[in-house]
């Protein structure tokens, strides 16, 4: 996991010690669970500013039900979760349900151990490029975790999403601009 990750920016000292240090030492591998089948990674478009006016906005595919000191996860993340099929831990972005139904605008970012009961993984995507970075779906079936797995709660969720989108989009732009330039030169 990179320094700009939400865990680095929003996590507690204990979360950083348990996850960032082993990742930096190569002892753990992480993934981001953000994109969902029904709406991609546009989890912060509740006002539908980027959505077509005649469209039907997708429901949250993954919901974290928060009940006191317990969080129960249900749903899935899309087939292109990088490292999803092999990761030890997932930094999961999810709609939150605090008793009034799912709220994608005020979700949670959580650390989810990929060996937790109820976590399963889909098959690897057969890709043309970036093969060393396996991608696949992640499913959550009544995965029960303590609330101390939350990195960014509903009040910080929008900042956490913007933080990762800014970094990831800039990196993807640089990577694929470089790839296109190299292809052109060849």
XYZ file of C-alpha atoms in Angstrom:
186
model
C 0.000 0.000 0.000
C 1.258 3.418 -0.928
C 1.748 6.399 1.371
C -1.214 8.251 -0.145
C -3.662 5.528 0.762
C -6.637 6.321 3.008
C -5.118 4.173 5.733
C -2.104 6.461 5.801
C -4.243 9.602 5.760
C -7.164 8.558 7.964
C -6.151 5.409 9.866
C -5.370 5.086 13.551
C -1.864 4.376 14.833
C -2.894 0.779 15.585
C -4.330 0.236 12.076
C -1.154 1.617 10.523
C 1.020 -0.642 12.666
C -1.017 -3.756 11.859
C -1.369 -3.094 8.105
C 1.068 -0.487 6.735
C 4.190 -1.890 8.381
C 3.659 -5.483 7.160
C 2.776 -4.174 3.665
C 5.947 -2.064 3.564
C 7.944 -5.152 4.571
C 6.292 -7.242 1.858
C 4.520 -9.457 4.405
C 0.965 -8.437 3.422
C -0.664 -7.535 0.131
C -3.569 -5.109 -0.055
C -6.290 -4.145 -2.495
C -8.884 -1.376 -2.867
C -12.556 -2.301 -3.077
C -14.223 0.787 -4.554
C -15.861 0.108 -7.928
C -19.262 -1.622 -8.006
C -21.198 -3.307 -10.847
C -24.204 -0.958 -10.842
C -22.371 2.362 -10.789
C -18.647 1.997 -11.255
C -16.581 4.178 -8.950
C -18.967 7.169 -8.971
C -19.911 6.615 -5.354
C -20.054 10.339 -4.693
C -22.649 11.320 -7.278
C -25.752 11.415 -5.066
C -26.915 14.633 -6.744
C -26.488 12.866 -10.118
C -24.436 15.715 -11.607
C -22.481 13.343 -13.858
C -25.370 10.983 -14.498
C -27.654 11.230 -17.526
C -30.980 12.895 -16.482
C -33.107 10.095 -17.960
C -30.908 7.391 -16.407
C -31.610 5.155 -13.440
C -28.875 5.550 -10.849
C -27.496 2.251 -9.570
C -28.120 1.089 -6.039
C -25.165 0.409 -3.751
C -23.879 -3.120 -4.353
C -21.976 -3.263 -1.062
C -23.444 -2.046 2.218
C -21.891 -1.806 5.678
C -24.602 -1.986 8.337
C -23.273 -0.203 11.410
C -24.826 -1.283 14.691
C -23.012 0.050 17.737
C -19.525 -1.471 17.817
C -20.332 -3.981 15.062
C -20.313 -3.698 11.267
C -21.919 -6.300 8.978
C -20.915 -6.255 5.297
C -23.033 -7.589 2.454
C -22.663 -7.252 -1.303
C -19.930 -7.242 -3.898
C -17.220 -5.240 -5.578
C -16.653 -5.318 -9.344
C -14.538 -7.796 -11.252
C -11.645 -5.365 -11.653
C -10.482 -5.067 -8.046
C -6.705 -4.995 -8.497
C -5.071 -7.677 -6.324
C -8.583 -8.732 -5.215
C -7.999 -12.435 -5.918
C -4.739 -12.582 -3.934
C -4.838 -9.776 -1.316
C -4.522 -10.322 2.424
C -6.477 -7.191 3.331
C -8.963 -4.966 1.506
C -9.431 -1.241 1.972
C -13.170 -1.319 1.341
C -15.314 1.658 0.326
C -18.952 0.987 1.060
C -22.311 2.636 1.499
C -23.217 2.860 5.185
C -26.480 1.859 6.800
C -26.852 3.310 10.288
C -30.447 2.155 10.601
C -32.112 4.285 7.912
C -31.068 2.287 4.845
C -27.920 2.517 2.710
C -26.429 5.968 2.208
C -23.796 5.966 -0.566
C -22.934 9.617 0.076
C -21.975 8.993 3.702
C -20.376 5.566 3.539
C -17.408 4.065 5.318
C -13.888 3.030 4.431
C -12.893 -0.132 6.277
C -10.061 -2.603 6.625
C -11.397 -6.047 5.785
C -9.213 -9.101 6.380
C -9.678 -11.209 3.265
C -9.731 -14.373 5.364
C -12.726 -13.151 7.420
C -15.708 -15.498 7.508
C -18.092 -14.604 4.663
C -15.492 -13.088 2.298
C -15.138 -14.850 -1.053
C -13.451 -14.018 -4.322
C -14.430 -14.353 -7.948
C -12.276 -15.758 -10.712
C -9.294 -13.900 -12.130
C -10.049 -11.728 -15.154
C -8.243 -12.902 -18.285
C -6.614 -9.640 -19.397
C -4.530 -8.500 -22.341
C -2.221 -6.295 -20.287
C -1.069 -5.748 -16.704
C -1.144 -9.507 -16.075
C 1.071 -9.319 -12.968
C -1.763 -7.327 -11.347
C -4.573 -9.899 -11.014
C -8.092 -8.526 -10.875
C -11.327 -10.127 -9.702
C -14.589 -9.682 -7.804
C -14.918 -9.725 -4.038
C -18.124 -10.871 -2.311
C -19.255 -10.175 1.248
C -21.878 -12.408 2.864
C -22.742 -11.280 6.410
C -19.103 -10.462 7.170
C -19.116 -9.310 10.788
C -16.295 -7.054 11.986
C -15.777 -4.760 14.947
C -16.103 -1.022 14.338
C -12.376 -0.578 14.965
C -11.908 -1.789 11.365
C -13.354 1.543 10.169
C -10.698 3.860 8.714
C -12.966 6.739 7.679
C -16.504 6.947 8.991
C -19.495 8.632 7.365
C -18.258 12.099 8.320
C -14.907 11.556 6.551
C -16.109 9.355 3.682
C -16.264 12.009 0.979
C -12.738 13.229 1.752
C -11.461 9.645 1.674
C -13.060 8.984 -1.729
C -11.766 12.243 -3.199
C -8.276 11.471 -1.853
C -8.030 8.097 -3.579
C -9.685 9.272 -6.797
C -7.245 12.192 -7.105
C -4.230 9.948 -6.623
C -5.451 6.973 -8.669
C -6.695 9.078 -11.586
C -3.413 10.989 -11.780
C -1.440 7.730 -11.708
C -3.588 6.096 -14.398
C -3.262 9.198 -16.586
C 0.533 9.111 -16.293
C 0.792 5.340 -16.817
C -1.367 5.202 -19.916
C -0.001 8.411 -21.425
C 3.457 6.875 -21.106
C 2.261 3.593 -22.606
C 0.652 5.408 -25.538
C 3.786 7.482 -26.096
C 6.012 4.381 -26.025
C 3.682 2.618 -28.464
C 3.740 5.620 -30.781
C 7.533 5.752 -30.728
C 7.827 2.033 -31.477
